[in-house]
mmCIF file of C-alpha atoms in Angstrom:
data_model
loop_
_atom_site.group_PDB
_atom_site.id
_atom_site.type_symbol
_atom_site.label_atom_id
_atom_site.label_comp_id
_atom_site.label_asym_id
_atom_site.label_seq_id
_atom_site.Cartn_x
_atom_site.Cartn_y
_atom_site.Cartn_z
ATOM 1 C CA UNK A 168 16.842 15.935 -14.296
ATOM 2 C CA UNK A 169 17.493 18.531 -17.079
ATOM 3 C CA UNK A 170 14.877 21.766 -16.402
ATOM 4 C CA UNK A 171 11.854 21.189 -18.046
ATOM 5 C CA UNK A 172 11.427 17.724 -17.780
ATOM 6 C CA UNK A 173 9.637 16.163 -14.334
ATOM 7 C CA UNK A 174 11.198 13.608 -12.287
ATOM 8 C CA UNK A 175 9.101 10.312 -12.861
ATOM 9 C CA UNK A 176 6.687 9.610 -10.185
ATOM 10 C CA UNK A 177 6.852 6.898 -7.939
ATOM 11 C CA UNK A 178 3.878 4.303 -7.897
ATOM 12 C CA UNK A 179 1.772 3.367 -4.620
ATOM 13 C CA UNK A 180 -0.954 0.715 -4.897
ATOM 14 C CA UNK A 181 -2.991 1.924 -2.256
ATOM 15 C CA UNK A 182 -5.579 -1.436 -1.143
ATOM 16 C CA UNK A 183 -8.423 -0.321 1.437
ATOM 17 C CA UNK A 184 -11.613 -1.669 1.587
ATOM 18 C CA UNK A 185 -13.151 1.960 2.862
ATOM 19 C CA UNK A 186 -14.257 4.315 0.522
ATOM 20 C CA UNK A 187 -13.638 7.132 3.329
ATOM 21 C CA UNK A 188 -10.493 5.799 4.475
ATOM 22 C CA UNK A 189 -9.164 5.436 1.138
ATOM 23 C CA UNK A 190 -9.907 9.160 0.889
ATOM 24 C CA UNK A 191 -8.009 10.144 3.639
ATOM 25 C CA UNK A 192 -5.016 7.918 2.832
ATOM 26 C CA UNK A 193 -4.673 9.802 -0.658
ATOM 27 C CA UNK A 194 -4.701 13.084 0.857
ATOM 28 C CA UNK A 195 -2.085 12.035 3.398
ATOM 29 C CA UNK A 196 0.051 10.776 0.764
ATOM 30 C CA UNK A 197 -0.441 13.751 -2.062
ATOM 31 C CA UNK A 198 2.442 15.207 -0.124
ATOM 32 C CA UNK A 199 4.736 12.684 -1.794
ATOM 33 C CA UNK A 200 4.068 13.946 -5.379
ATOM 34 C CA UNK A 201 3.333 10.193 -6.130
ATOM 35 C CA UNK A 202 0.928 8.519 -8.581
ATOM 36 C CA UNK A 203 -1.698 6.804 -6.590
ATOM 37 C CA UNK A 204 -3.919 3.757 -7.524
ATOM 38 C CA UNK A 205 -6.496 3.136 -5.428
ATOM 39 C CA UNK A 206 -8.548 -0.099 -5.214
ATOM 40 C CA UNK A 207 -11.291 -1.590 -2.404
ATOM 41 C CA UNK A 208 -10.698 -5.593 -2.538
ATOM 42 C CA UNK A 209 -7.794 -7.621 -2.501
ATOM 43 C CA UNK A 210 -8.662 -9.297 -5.870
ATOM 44 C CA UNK A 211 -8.650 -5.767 -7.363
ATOM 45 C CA UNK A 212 -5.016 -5.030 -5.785
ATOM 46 C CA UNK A 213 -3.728 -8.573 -7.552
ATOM 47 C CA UNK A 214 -5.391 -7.549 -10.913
ATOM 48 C CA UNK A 215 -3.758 -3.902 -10.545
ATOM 49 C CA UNK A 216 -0.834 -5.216 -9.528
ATOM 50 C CA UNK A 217 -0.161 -7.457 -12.756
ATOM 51 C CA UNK A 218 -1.190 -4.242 -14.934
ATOM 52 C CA UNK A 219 1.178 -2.054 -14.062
ATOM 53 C CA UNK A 220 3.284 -3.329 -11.129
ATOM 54 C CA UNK A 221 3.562 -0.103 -8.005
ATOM 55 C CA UNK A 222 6.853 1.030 -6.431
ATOM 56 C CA UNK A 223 5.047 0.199 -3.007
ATOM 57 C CA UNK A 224 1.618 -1.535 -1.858
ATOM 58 C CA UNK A 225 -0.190 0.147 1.215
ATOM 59 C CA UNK A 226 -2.571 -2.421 2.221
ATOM 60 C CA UNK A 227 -5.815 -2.959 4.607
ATOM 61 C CA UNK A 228 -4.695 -6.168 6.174
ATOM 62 C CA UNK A 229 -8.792 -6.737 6.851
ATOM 63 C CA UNK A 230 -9.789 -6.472 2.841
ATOM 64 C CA UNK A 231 -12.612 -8.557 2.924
ATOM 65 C CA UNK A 232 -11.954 -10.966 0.240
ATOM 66 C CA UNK A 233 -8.391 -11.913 1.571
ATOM 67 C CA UNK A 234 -6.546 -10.714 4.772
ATOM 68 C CA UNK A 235 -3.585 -9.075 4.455
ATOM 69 C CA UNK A 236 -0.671 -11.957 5.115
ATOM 70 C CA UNK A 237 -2.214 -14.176 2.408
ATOM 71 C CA UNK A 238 -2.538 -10.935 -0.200
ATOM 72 C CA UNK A 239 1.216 -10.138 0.971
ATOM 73 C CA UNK A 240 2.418 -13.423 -0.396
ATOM 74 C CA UNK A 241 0.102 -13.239 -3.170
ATOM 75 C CA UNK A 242 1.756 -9.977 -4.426
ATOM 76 C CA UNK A 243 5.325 -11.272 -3.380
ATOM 77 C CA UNK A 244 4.705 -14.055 -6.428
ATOM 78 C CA UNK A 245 3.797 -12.148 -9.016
ATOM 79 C CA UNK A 246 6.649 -11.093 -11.500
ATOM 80 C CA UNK A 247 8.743 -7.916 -10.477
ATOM 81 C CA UNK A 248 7.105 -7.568 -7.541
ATOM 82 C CA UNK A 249 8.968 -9.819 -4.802
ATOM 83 C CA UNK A 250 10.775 -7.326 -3.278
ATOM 84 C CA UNK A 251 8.180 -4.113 -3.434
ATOM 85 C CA UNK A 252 7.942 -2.409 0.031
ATOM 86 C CA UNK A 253 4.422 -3.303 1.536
ATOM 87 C CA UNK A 254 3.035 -1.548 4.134
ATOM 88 C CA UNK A 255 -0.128 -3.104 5.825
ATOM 89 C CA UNK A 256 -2.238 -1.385 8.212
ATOM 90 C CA UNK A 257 -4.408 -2.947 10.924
ATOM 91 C CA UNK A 258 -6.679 -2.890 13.607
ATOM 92 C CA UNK A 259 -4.287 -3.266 16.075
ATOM 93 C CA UNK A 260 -4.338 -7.070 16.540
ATOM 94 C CA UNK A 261 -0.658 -8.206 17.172
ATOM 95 C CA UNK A 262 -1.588 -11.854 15.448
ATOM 96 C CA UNK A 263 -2.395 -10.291 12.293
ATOM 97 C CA UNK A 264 0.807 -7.835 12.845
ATOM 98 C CA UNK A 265 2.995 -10.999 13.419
ATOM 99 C CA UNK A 266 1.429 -12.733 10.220
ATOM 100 C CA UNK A 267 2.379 -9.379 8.108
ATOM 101 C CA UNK A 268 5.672 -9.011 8.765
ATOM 102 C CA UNK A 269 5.799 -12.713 8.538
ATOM 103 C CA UNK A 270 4.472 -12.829 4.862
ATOM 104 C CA UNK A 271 7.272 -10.032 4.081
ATOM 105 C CA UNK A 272 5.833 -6.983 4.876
ATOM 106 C CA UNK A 273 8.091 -3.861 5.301
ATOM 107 C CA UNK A 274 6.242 -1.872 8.261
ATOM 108 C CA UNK A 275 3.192 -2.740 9.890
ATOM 109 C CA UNK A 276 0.829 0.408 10.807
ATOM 110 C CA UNK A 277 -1.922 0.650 13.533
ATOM 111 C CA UNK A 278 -5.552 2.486 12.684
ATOM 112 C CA UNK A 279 -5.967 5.093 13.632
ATOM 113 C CA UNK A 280 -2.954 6.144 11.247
ATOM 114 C CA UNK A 281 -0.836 8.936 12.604
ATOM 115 C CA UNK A 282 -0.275 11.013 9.040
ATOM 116 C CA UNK A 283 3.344 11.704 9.839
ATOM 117 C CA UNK A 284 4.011 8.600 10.925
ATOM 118 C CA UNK A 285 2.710 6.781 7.663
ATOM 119 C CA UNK A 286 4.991 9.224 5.536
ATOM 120 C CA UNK A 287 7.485 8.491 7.483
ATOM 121 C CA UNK A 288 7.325 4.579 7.091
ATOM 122 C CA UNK A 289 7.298 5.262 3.191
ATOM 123 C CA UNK A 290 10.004 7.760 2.928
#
C-alpha cells in the first residue's frame, strides 16, 4: 500500500452469547488490527451476516437460540459467505466438536480459550 493510505481491515463476526466473554474475545483479537462485530444470539449473527458479510465468523457453538452446527450451515447458505473460515468454540463436548467440523467449520476451539492459541487458528 502506497504511505499514507491503511491497509483495509479484515472483518470478524464475533457470535457469543456472554457479555464478559465477548469482552475478552475482543481484547484477544485487537492484536490483529481487525474490525470486530460483535453480537450475543445466533439470529443476530445471521442478520449481521447478510449486512455486511465478515472475512471470518468466531462462534459460541452453545448460542442459545441455535447451536453452533445448525448456525454453521445457516451462514454457509447465505450469499458470499460459503467458504468464510468459521471458528466455533465449545465446552469441550466432542459431539458438538464432531457436528462443527461436520457443518464446515475451519477449527474447533475448547473454553477455556488459550489466547495464543485462538490467534493462531485465525492467522
Amino acid at each position: 500500500m502506497p504511505d499514507g493510505i491503511p491497509a483495509p481491515q479484515h472483518r470478524i463476526l464475533l457470535a457469543e452469547e456472554q457479555a464478559a466473554a465477548r469482552d475478552l474475545l475482543r481484547l484477544g483479537l485487537d492484536r490483529l488490527n481487525c474490525r470486530i462485530e460483535s453480537v450475543e444470539s445466533a439470529g443476530d449473527a445471521l442478520a449481521e451476516a447478510r449486512r455486511d458479510p465478515a472475512d471470518l465468523v468466531l462462534l459460541s457453538a452453545t448460542l442459545p437460540d441455535m447451536p453452533g452446527a445448525p448456525l454453521i450451515d445457516a451462514i454457509r447458505s447465505l450469499p458470499g459467505l460459503e467458504r468464510v473460515p468459521i471458528v466455533a468454540i465449545h465446552d469441550g463436548d466432542p459431539e458438538v466438536e464432531r457436528a462443527c467440523m461436520a457443518a464446515g467449520a475451519a477449527a474447533c476451539l475448547c473454553r477455556p480459550l488459550d489466547p495464543e492459541i485462538l490467534l493462531s487458528s485465525i492467522e
